[in-house]
PDB file of C-alpha atoms in Angstrom:
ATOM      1  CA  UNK P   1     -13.001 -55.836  65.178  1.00 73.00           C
ATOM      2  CA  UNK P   2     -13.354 -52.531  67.190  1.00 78.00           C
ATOM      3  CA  UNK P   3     -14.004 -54.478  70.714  1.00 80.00           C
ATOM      4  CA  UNK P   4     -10.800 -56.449  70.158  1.00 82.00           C
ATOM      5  CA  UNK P   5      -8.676 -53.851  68.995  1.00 82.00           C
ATOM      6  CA  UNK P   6      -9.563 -52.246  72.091  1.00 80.00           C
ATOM      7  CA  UNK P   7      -9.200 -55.029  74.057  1.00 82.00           C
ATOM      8  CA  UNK P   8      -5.777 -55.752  72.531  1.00 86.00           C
ATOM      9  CA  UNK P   9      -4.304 -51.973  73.111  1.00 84.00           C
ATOM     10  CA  UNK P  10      -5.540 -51.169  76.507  1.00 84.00           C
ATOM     11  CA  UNK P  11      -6.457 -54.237  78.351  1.00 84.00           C
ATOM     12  CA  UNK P  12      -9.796 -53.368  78.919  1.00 81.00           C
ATOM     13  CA  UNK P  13     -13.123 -55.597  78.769  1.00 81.00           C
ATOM     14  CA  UNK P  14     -14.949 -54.635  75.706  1.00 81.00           C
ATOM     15  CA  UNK P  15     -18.536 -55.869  74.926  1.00 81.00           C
ATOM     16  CA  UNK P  16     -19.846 -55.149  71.545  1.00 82.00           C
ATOM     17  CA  UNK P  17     -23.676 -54.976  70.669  1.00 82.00           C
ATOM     18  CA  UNK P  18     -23.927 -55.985  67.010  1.00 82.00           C
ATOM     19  CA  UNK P  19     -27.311 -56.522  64.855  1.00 83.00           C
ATOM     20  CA  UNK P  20     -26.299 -59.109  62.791  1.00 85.00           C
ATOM     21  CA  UNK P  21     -25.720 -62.419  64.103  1.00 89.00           C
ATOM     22  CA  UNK P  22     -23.163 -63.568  61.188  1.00 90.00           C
ATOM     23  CA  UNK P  23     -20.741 -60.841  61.881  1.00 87.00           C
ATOM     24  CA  UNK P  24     -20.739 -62.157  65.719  1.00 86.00           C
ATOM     25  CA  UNK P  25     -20.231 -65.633  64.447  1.00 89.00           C
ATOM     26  CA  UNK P  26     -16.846 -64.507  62.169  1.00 87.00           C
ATOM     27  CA  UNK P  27     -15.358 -61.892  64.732  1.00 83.00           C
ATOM     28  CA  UNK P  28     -12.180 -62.697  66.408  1.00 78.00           C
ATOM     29  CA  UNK P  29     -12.219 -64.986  69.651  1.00 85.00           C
ATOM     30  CA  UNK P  30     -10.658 -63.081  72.436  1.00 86.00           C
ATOM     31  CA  UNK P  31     -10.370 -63.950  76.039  1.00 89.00           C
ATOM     32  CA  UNK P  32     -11.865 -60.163  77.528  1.00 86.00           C
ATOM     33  CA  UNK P  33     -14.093 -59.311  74.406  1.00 87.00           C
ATOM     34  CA  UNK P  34     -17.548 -60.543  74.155  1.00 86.00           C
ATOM     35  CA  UNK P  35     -20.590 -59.501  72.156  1.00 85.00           C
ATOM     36  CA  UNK P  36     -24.279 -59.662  72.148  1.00 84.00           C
ATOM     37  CA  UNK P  37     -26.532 -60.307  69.205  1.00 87.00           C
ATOM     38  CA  UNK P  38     -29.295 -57.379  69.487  1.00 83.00           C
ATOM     39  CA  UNK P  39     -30.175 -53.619  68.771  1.00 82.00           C
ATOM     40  CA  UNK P  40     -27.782 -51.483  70.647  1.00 78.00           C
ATOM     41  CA  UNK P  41     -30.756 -48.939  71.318  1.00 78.00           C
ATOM     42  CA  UNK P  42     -32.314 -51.826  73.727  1.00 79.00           C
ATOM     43  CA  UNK P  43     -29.367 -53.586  75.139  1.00 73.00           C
ATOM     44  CA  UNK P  44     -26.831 -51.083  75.820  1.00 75.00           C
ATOM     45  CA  UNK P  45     -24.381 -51.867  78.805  1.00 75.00           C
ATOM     46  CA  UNK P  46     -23.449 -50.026  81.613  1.00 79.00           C
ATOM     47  CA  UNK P  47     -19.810 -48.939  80.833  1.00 80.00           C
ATOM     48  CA  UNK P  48     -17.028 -46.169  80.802  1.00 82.00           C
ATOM     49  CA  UNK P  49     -16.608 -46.132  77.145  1.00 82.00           C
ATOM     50  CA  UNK P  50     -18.806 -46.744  73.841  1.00 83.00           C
ATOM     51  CA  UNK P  51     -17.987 -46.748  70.244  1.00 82.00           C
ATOM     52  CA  UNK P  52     -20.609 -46.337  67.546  1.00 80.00           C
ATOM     53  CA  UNK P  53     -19.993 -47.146  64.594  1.00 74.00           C
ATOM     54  CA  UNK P  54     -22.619 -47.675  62.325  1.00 69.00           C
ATOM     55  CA  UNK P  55     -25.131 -45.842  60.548  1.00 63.00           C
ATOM     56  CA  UNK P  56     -27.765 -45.203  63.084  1.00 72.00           C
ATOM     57  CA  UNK P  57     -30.422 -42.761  62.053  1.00 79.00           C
ATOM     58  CA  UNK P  58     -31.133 -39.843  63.875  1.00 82.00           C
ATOM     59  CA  UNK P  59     -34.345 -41.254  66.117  1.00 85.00           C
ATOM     60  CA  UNK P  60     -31.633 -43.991  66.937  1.00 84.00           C
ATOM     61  CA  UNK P  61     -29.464 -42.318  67.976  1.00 85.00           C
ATOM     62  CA  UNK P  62     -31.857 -40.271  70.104  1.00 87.00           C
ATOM     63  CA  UNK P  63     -33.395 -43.482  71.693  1.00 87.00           C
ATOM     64  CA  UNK P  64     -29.944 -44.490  72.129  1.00 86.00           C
ATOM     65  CA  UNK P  65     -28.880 -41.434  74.167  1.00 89.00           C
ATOM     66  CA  UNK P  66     -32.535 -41.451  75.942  1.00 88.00           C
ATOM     67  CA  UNK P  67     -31.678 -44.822  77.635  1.00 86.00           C
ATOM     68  CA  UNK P  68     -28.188 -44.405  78.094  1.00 86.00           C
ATOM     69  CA  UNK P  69     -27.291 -45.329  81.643  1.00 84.00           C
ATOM     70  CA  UNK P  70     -25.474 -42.671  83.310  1.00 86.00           C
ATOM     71  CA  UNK P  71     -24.134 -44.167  86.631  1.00 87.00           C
ATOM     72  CA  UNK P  72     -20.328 -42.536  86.223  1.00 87.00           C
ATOM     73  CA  UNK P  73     -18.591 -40.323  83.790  1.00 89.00           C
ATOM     74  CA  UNK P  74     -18.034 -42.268  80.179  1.00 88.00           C
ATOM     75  CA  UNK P  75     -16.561 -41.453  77.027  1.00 87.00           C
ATOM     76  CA  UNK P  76     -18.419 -42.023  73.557  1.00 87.00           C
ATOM     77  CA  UNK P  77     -16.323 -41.844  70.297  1.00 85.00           C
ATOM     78  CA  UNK P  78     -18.428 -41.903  67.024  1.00 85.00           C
ATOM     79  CA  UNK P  79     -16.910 -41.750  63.449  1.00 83.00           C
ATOM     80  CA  UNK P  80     -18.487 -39.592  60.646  1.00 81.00           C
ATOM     81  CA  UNK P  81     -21.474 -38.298  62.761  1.00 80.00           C
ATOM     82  CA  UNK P  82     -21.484 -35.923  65.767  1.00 84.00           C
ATOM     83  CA  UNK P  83     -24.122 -36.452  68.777  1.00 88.00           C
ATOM     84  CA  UNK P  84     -26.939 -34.441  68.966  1.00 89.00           C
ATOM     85  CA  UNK P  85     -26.963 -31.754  72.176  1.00 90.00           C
ATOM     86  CA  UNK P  86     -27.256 -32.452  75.545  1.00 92.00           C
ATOM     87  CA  UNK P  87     -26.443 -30.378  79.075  1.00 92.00           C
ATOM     88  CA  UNK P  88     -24.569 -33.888  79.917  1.00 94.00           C
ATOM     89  CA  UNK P  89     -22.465 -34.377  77.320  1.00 93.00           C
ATOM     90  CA  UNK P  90     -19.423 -32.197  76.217  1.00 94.00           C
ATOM     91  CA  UNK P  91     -17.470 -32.490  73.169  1.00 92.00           C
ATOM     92  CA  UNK P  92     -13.637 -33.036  73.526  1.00 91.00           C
ATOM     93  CA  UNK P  93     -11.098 -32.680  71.488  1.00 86.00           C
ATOM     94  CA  UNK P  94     -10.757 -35.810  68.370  1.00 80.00           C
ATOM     95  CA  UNK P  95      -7.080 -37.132  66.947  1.00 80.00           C
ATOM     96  CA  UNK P  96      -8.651 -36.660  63.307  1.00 83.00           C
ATOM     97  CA  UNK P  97     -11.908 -34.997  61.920  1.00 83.00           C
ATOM     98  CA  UNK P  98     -14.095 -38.586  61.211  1.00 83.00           C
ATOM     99  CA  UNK P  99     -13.727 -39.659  64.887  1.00 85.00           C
ATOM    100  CA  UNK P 100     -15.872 -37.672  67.158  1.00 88.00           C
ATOM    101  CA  UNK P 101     -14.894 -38.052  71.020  1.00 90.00           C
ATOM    102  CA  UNK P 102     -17.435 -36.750  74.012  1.00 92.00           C
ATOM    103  CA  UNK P 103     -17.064 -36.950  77.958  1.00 92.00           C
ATOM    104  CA  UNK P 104     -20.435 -37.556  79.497  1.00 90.00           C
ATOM    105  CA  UNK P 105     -21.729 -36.265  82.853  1.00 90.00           C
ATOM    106  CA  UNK P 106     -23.293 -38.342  85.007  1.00 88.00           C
ATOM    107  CA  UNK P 107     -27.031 -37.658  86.188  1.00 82.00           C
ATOM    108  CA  UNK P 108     -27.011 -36.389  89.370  1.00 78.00           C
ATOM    109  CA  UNK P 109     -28.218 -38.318  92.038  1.00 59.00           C
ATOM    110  CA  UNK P 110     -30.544 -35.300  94.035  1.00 51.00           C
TER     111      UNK P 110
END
């Protein structure tokens, strides 16, 4: 529901990574969203923006960051759990305290 709202308020492409094939089969068919059946930690897309929301645990979310591609500057909101520290990403300002927004740096290229 997440990718489509998205899709559906800005425009933009959304792809959403969900574990469980029945929720893919019931979401919403939208010309712009798609989604992939898998585990976000191994199939995450290169993009400007990601949403989590779900209950990863902590080694997840770790393995998650670890192979995060970092091509451009990208946004990751979270709700209800704040992203462990790194020199790349920086915390911004949220519209409420259960969403957690961050602005990632890209890796430099040198």
């Amino acid at each position: 529901r997440v990718c489509a709202l998205i899709h559906l308020l800005t425009g933009a492409k959304c792809i959403g990574v969900e574990s469980q094939a029945e929720l893919i089969a019931r979401a919403l068919k939208v010309e712009g969203v798609a989604y992939v059946h898998g585990d976000a930690v191994r199939s995450t897309p290169d993009a400007t923006h990601y949403f989590l929301y779900c209950p990863f645990d902590a080694q997840s979310v770790e393995r998650w960051l670890n192979a995060l591609p970092r091509k451009r500057p990208a946004w990751i909101g979270c709700v209800d759990f704040p992203l462990p520290r790194r020199d790349w990403i920086e915390e911004a300002a949220a519209p409420s305290a259960e969403l957690q927004l961050y602005r990632l740096t890209p890796a430099s290229s040198s």
